[in-house]
Short mmCIF file of C-alpha atoms in Angstrom, two decimals:
data_model
loop_
_atom_site.label_atom_id
_atom_site.label_comp_id
_atom_site.label_asym_id
_atom_site.label_seq_id
_atom_site.Cartn_x
_atom_site.Cartn_y
_atom_site.Cartn_z
CA MET A 990 23.57 -37.96 -22.12
CA THR A 991 27.12 -38.89 -21.11
CA SER A 992 29.08 -41.78 -22.00
CA ALA A 993 32.42 -42.52 -20.30
CA PHE A 994 34.42 -45.90 -19.21
CA VAL A 995 34.25 -47.82 -15.82
CA LYS A 996 37.33 -49.87 -15.27
CA THR A 997 36.82 -53.64 -14.10
CA LYS A 998 38.35 -56.06 -10.83
CA ASP A 999 40.46 -57.48 -13.73
CA GLY A 1000 41.63 -54.30 -15.39
CA VAL A 1001 39.52 -53.74 -18.30
CA ASP A 1002 38.57 -50.27 -19.49
CA ILE A 1003 34.61 -51.02 -20.53
CA PHE A 1004 32.74 -47.83 -22.17
CA TYR A 1005 29.06 -47.20 -21.49
CA LYS A 1006 26.51 -44.82 -22.43
CA ASP A 1007 24.29 -43.61 -19.63
CA TRP A 1008 21.38 -41.35 -21.35
CA GLY A 1009 18.27 -40.24 -19.39
CA PRO A 1010 16.71 -39.14 -16.56
CA LYS A 1011 19.24 -40.71 -13.07
CA ASP A 1012 15.60 -41.12 -11.34
CA ALA A 1013 14.28 -43.12 -14.13
CA GLN A 1014 13.89 -46.62 -14.27
CA PRO A 1015 17.09 -47.83 -16.00
CA ILE A 1016 17.24 -50.26 -18.98
CA MET A 1017 20.44 -51.06 -19.29
CA PHE A 1018 21.41 -52.71 -23.32
CA HIS A 1019 24.00 -56.05 -23.20
CA HIS A 1020 24.59 -56.29 -27.36
CA GLY A 1021 25.22 -59.36 -29.55
CA TRP A 1022 28.79 -60.52 -31.59
CA PRO A 1023 30.09 -59.47 -33.03
CA LEU A 1024 28.87 -56.14 -32.26
CA SER A 1025 28.22 -53.07 -29.87
CA SER A 1026 26.30 -50.94 -27.85
CA ASP A 1027 25.82 -49.30 -31.17
CA ASP A 1028 22.92 -51.87 -32.97
CA TRP A 1029 21.10 -50.64 -29.63
CA ASP A 1030 20.11 -47.21 -31.48
CA ALA A 1031 16.65 -47.79 -32.50
CA GLN A 1032 16.16 -48.92 -28.78
CA LEU A 1033 17.89 -46.34 -26.79
CA LEU A 1034 16.51 -43.36 -28.91
CA PHE A 1035 12.85 -45.46 -28.03
CA PHE A 1036 13.25 -45.78 -24.65
CA LEU A 1037 14.55 -42.46 -23.73
CA ALA A 1038 11.77 -40.93 -25.64
CA LYS A 1039 9.48 -42.94 -22.84
CA GLY A 1040 10.99 -41.52 -20.65
CA TYR A 1041 13.36 -44.03 -19.25
CA ARG A 1042 17.12 -44.33 -18.18
CA VAL A 1043 19.05 -46.50 -20.66
CA ILE A 1044 21.97 -48.38 -20.63
CA ALA A 1045 24.60 -49.76 -22.84
CA HIS A 1046 28.14 -50.73 -23.28
CA ASP A 1047 30.50 -52.53 -25.29
CA ARG A 1048 31.31 -56.01 -23.56
CA ARG A 1049 35.32 -56.21 -24.25
CA GLY A 1050 37.57 -56.27 -26.95
CA HIS A 1051 34.11 -55.11 -28.65
CA GLY A 1052 33.38 -51.47 -30.20
CA ARG A 1053 35.60 -48.96 -27.57
CA SER A 1054 36.30 -51.01 -25.21
CA ALA A 1055 40.30 -52.19 -24.50
CA GLN A 1056 40.91 -54.63 -26.51
CA VAL A 1057 42.51 -57.04 -24.01
CA TRP A 1058 43.09 -60.54 -25.29
CA ASP A 1059 42.21 -63.02 -22.57
CA GLY A 1060 38.74 -62.46 -20.81
CA HIS A 1061 36.47 -63.10 -23.92
CA ASP A 1062 33.98 -65.81 -22.30
CA MET A 1063 30.71 -65.64 -21.06
CA ASP A 1064 31.51 -65.46 -17.03
CA HIS A 1065 34.12 -62.29 -17.48
CA TYR A 1066 31.62 -60.66 -20.09
CA ALA A 1067 28.20 -60.83 -17.25
CA ALA A 1068 31.27 -59.16 -14.11
CA ASP A 1069 31.66 -56.55 -17.00
CA ALA A 1070 27.51 -56.28 -17.53
CA SER A 1071 28.11 -56.20 -13.49
CA ALA A 1072 30.85 -53.55 -13.68
CA VAL A 1073 28.30 -51.34 -15.06
CA ALA A 1074 25.73 -51.85 -13.17
CA GLU A 1075 27.99 -51.65 -10.23
CA HIS A 1076 29.55 -48.50 -11.22
CA LEU A 1077 26.32 -46.59 -11.80
CA ASP A 1078 24.86 -48.03 -8.94
CA LEU A 1079 21.24 -49.72 -10.95
CA ARG A 1080 18.48 -50.73 -9.49
CA ASN A 1081 14.92 -51.83 -9.60
CA SER A 1082 16.85 -52.33 -14.15
CA ILE A 1083 15.75 -53.80 -16.38
CA HIS A 1084 18.64 -55.88 -18.42
CA ILE A 1085 17.05 -56.75 -22.70
CA GLY A 1086 20.18 -58.69 -24.72
CA HIS A 1087 20.10 -59.76 -27.82
CA SER A 1088 21.77 -63.39 -29.11
CA THR A 1089 24.95 -63.29 -27.22
CA GLY A 1090 24.04 -61.08 -25.40
CA GLY A 1091 21.20 -62.46 -23.96
CA GLY A 1092 23.49 -65.73 -22.51
CA GLU A 1093 25.25 -62.23 -21.11
CA VAL A 1094 22.02 -61.28 -19.32
CA ALA A 1095 21.30 -64.47 -18.61
CA ARG A 1096 25.16 -64.97 -16.60
CA TYR A 1097 24.80 -61.62 -15.01
CA VAL A 1098 21.03 -62.13 -13.79
CA ALA A 1099 21.31 -65.07 -11.90
CA ARG A 1100 24.64 -64.80 -10.33
CA HIS A 1101 25.07 -60.90 -10.01
CA GLY A 1102 22.10 -58.94 -10.48
CA GLU A 1103 19.60 -60.93 -8.70
CA PRO A 1104 21.82 -62.04 -5.68
CA GLN A 1105 22.80 -57.56 -5.76
CA GLY A 1106 19.02 -57.24 -5.84
CA ARG A 1107 19.50 -54.79 -8.51
CA VAL A 1108 17.50 -56.69 -11.47
CA ALA A 1109 13.62 -55.76 -11.44
CA LYS A 1110 12.67 -58.74 -14.97
CA ALA A 1111 15.12 -59.58 -17.39
CA ALA A 1112 14.64 -59.89 -21.86
CA LEU A 1113 15.72 -62.63 -24.01
CA VAL A 1114 15.88 -61.30 -27.66
CA SER A 1115 16.98 -63.94 -30.21
CA ALA A 1116 19.23 -65.03 -27.48
CA VAL A 1117 21.44 -68.24 -27.09
CA PRO A 1118 20.64 -69.48 -24.15
CA PRO A 1119 20.86 -72.19 -22.95
CA ILE A 1120 23.01 -73.61 -25.22
CA MET A 1121 23.64 -73.22 -29.38
CA LEU A 1122 26.13 -76.90 -29.52
CA LYS A 1123 24.91 -80.09 -30.04
CA THR A 1124 25.92 -82.19 -27.47
CA GLU A 1125 24.59 -85.36 -25.69
CA ALA A 1126 22.55 -83.93 -23.28
CA ASN A 1127 21.95 -81.45 -26.51
CA PRO A 1128 21.27 -83.76 -29.41
CA GLY A 1129 19.27 -80.49 -31.12
CA GLY A 1130 21.79 -78.42 -31.26
CA LEU A 1131 23.83 -78.18 -34.67
CA PRO A 1132 27.59 -79.30 -34.90
CA VAL A 1133 30.51 -77.55 -33.93
CA GLU A 1134 31.40 -77.84 -37.44
CA VAL A 1135 29.29 -75.14 -37.58
CA PHE A 1136 31.35 -73.01 -34.59
CA ASP A 1137 34.64 -73.78 -36.92
CA GLY A 1138 33.47 -72.70 -40.71
CA LEU A 1139 32.42 -68.84 -38.09
CA ARG A 1140 35.98 -69.01 -36.60
CA ALA A 1141 37.48 -70.23 -39.95
CA ALA A 1142 36.03 -67.53 -41.71
CA THR A 1143 36.98 -65.13 -38.80
CA ALA A 1144 40.36 -65.98 -39.78
CA ALA A 1145 40.68 -65.99 -42.62
CA ASN A 1146 38.95 -62.62 -44.25
CA ARG A 1147 37.41 -61.45 -41.41
CA ALA A 1148 35.89 -58.14 -43.10
CA GLN A 1149 34.64 -60.19 -46.20
CA PHE A 1150 32.91 -62.07 -43.70
CA PHE A 1151 31.73 -59.63 -41.86
CA ARG A 1152 29.88 -58.56 -45.34
CA ASP A 1153 28.51 -61.42 -46.28
CA LEU A 1154 26.81 -62.32 -42.79
CA PRO A 1155 24.58 -59.09 -42.38
CA SER A 1156 24.02 -59.09 -46.43
CA GLY A 1157 22.51 -62.94 -45.99
CA PRO A 1158 21.25 -64.80 -42.88
CA PHE A 1159 21.82 -62.76 -40.47
CA TYR A 1160 18.76 -60.34 -41.13
CA GLY A 1161 16.68 -62.67 -43.68
CA PHE A 1162 18.10 -60.69 -46.70
CA ASN A 1163 18.97 -63.60 -47.98
CA ARG A 1164 15.46 -65.07 -48.42
CA PRO A 1165 13.38 -64.28 -51.30
CA GLY A 1166 11.11 -60.84 -51.71
CA ALA A 1167 13.13 -59.47 -48.71
CA LYS A 1168 13.82 -55.29 -49.00
CA VAL A 1169 17.99 -55.14 -48.76
CA ASP A 1170 19.31 -53.00 -46.59
CA GLU A 1171 22.63 -51.76 -47.47
CA GLY A 1172 22.86 -48.86 -44.78
CA VAL A 1173 22.35 -51.74 -42.17
CA ILE A 1174 24.16 -54.17 -43.99
CA GLN A 1175 27.29 -51.40 -43.68
CA ASN A 1176 26.75 -50.48 -39.99
CA TRP A 1177 26.56 -54.68 -39.04
CA TRP A 1178 30.05 -54.45 -40.53
CA ARG A 1179 31.00 -51.17 -39.13
CA GLN A 1180 30.53 -52.20 -35.78
CA GLY A 1181 32.20 -55.26 -36.24
CA MET A 1182 35.17 -54.41 -37.38
CA THR A 1183 35.64 -51.32 -34.99
CA GLY A 1184 36.34 -54.39 -32.39
CA SER A 1185 39.35 -57.09 -32.24
CA ALA A 1186 39.60 -60.27 -34.47
CA LYS A 1187 40.84 -62.19 -31.22
CA ALA A 1188 37.42 -61.23 -28.95
CA HIS A 1189 35.23 -61.78 -31.89
CA TYR A 1190 37.84 -65.73 -32.02
CA ASP A 1191 37.55 -66.51 -28.96
CA GLY A 1192 33.58 -65.24 -28.90
CA ILE A 1193 32.75 -67.83 -30.93
CA LYS A 1194 33.75 -70.15 -28.45
CA ALA A 1195 32.03 -68.69 -25.86
CA PHE A 1196 28.69 -67.94 -27.19
CA SER A 1197 27.63 -71.73 -28.88
CA GLU A 1198 29.86 -73.85 -26.22
CA THR A 1199 28.64 -71.92 -22.89
CA ASP A 1200 25.88 -74.01 -20.61
CA GLN A 1201 23.27 -71.89 -18.87
CA THR A 1202 20.69 -74.46 -18.50
CA GLU A 1203 21.93 -73.43 -14.63
CA ASP A 1204 21.65 -69.37 -15.12
CA LEU A 1205 17.56 -69.69 -16.30
CA LYS A 1206 16.49 -71.64 -14.25
CA ALA A 1207 18.47 -69.58 -10.68
CA ILE A 1208 16.34 -66.02 -12.43
CA SER A 1209 13.11 -65.50 -11.10
CA VAL A 1210 12.30 -62.38 -12.27
CA PRO A 1211 9.72 -61.98 -14.62
CA THR A 1212 11.45 -62.87 -18.31
CA LEU A 1213 10.44 -62.16 -21.09
CA VAL A 1214 11.75 -64.39 -24.75
CA LEU A 1215 11.52 -62.61 -28.36
CA HIS A 1216 12.42 -65.60 -31.12
CA GLY A 1217 11.95 -64.78 -35.22
CA GLU A 1218 10.83 -67.99 -36.38
CA ASP A 1219 13.03 -67.25 -39.47
CA ASP A 1220 15.96 -67.38 -36.83
CA GLN A 1221 18.61 -68.35 -39.07
CA ILE A 1222 21.78 -67.83 -36.95
CA VAL A 1223 20.38 -68.86 -32.89
CA PRO A 1224 17.38 -71.35 -34.35
CA ILE A 1225 14.28 -71.16 -32.35
CA ASP A 1226 13.35 -74.71 -31.79
CA ALA A 1227 17.02 -75.29 -30.07
CA SER A 1228 17.23 -71.84 -27.72
CA ALA A 1229 13.49 -70.20 -26.91
CA ARG A 1230 11.31 -73.15 -27.52
CA LEU A 1231 13.58 -74.33 -24.79
CA SER A 1232 15.04 -71.47 -22.12
CA VAL A 1233 11.48 -70.77 -21.18
CA LYS A 1234 10.80 -74.44 -20.07
CA LEU A 1235 14.09 -73.58 -17.44
CA LEU A 1236 13.00 -70.25 -16.07
CA LYS A 1237 10.81 -70.14 -13.42
CA ASN A 1238 8.58 -66.99 -14.72
CA GLY A 1239 8.91 -67.05 -18.17
CA THR A 1240 6.86 -65.48 -21.16
CA LEU A 1241 7.89 -66.40 -24.82
CA LYS A 1242 6.32 -64.72 -27.91
CA THR A 1243 7.85 -66.13 -31.34
CA TYR A 1244 7.32 -64.02 -34.51
CA PRO A 1245 6.54 -65.82 -38.15
CA GLY A 1246 9.10 -65.08 -40.60
CA LEU A 1247 11.26 -61.83 -38.69
CA SER A 1248 15.20 -62.94 -38.93
CA HIS A 1249 18.26 -62.99 -36.17
CA GLY A 1250 17.89 -59.18 -36.33
CA MET A 1251 14.64 -58.15 -36.03
CA LEU A 1252 15.15 -55.84 -33.04
CA THR A 1253 17.01 -53.34 -35.64
CA VAL A 1254 14.97 -54.42 -38.57
CA ASN A 1255 10.94 -54.79 -37.78
CA ALA A 1256 12.50 -51.93 -34.36
CA ASP A 1257 8.40 -50.38 -34.58
CA VAL A 1258 7.09 -54.49 -33.64
CA LEU A 1259 10.12 -54.55 -30.90
CA ASN A 1260 9.93 -51.75 -29.50
CA ALA A 1261 5.43 -52.23 -28.50
CA ASP A 1262 6.33 -55.45 -27.15
CA LEU A 1263 9.59 -54.94 -24.83
CA LEU A 1264 7.78 -51.37 -23.81
CA ALA A 1265 4.10 -52.80 -22.74
CA PHE A 1266 6.49 -56.35 -20.88
CA VAL A 1267 8.61 -53.65 -18.83
CA GLN A 1268 5.28 -51.55 -17.95
CA SER A 1269 3.16 -54.27 -16.60
#
């Protein structure tokens, strides 16, 4: 079990974890905004116990990776993920992305992974593609004012905002009868505050305005799309339901009542479904 850094082509140190037998099939995990690879703890331990090699990295500006001021866009995110995959020479790999990490997976697989012959399958969980922003071509998206509000809150008092988001809509803890997990909230805050305010601020544009329609169309490997029907962060109708129509080999599974953060608070359900997909 190792952790280390890889340096990207533009000189950025990216932190990654690489656990498990080197000859086992690799599964690489891509985290959401504004978190780190630690958000995959439940999945890393689960798949490691099943005999897989698990890899997870901190996106540039997030977690333990270098807090560079630039490059906080989907092209760099995908290139950084590719730097990790190439450094470790991952082959026949499965890439699983949550939220913004789902966008990163889509761009990585379309532009790096499949062209290099490295990818076997992909999974997009509560993911942002094809595009979150409301535009003429995407009338079902969210208005720019929503994302302006996220930017304003990040700039004004990031520490408080990073308490409010997981305490409320991220995990559905604002729903009547929800069982609130204070440890999960604190861990979300810890991960977020470890990263860079600049990366988080710029990342909002990356996850909301990047049109990944062509990325999805370019992916031919089997792709599983998982989404909670009560996702208050990335609404399902403007994301998963559109994405699966663009994928050549996509399958959609939805979860009534589950939140954006279902990978953490419903890990037993999600892990079983991901394992079935990996083994299929």
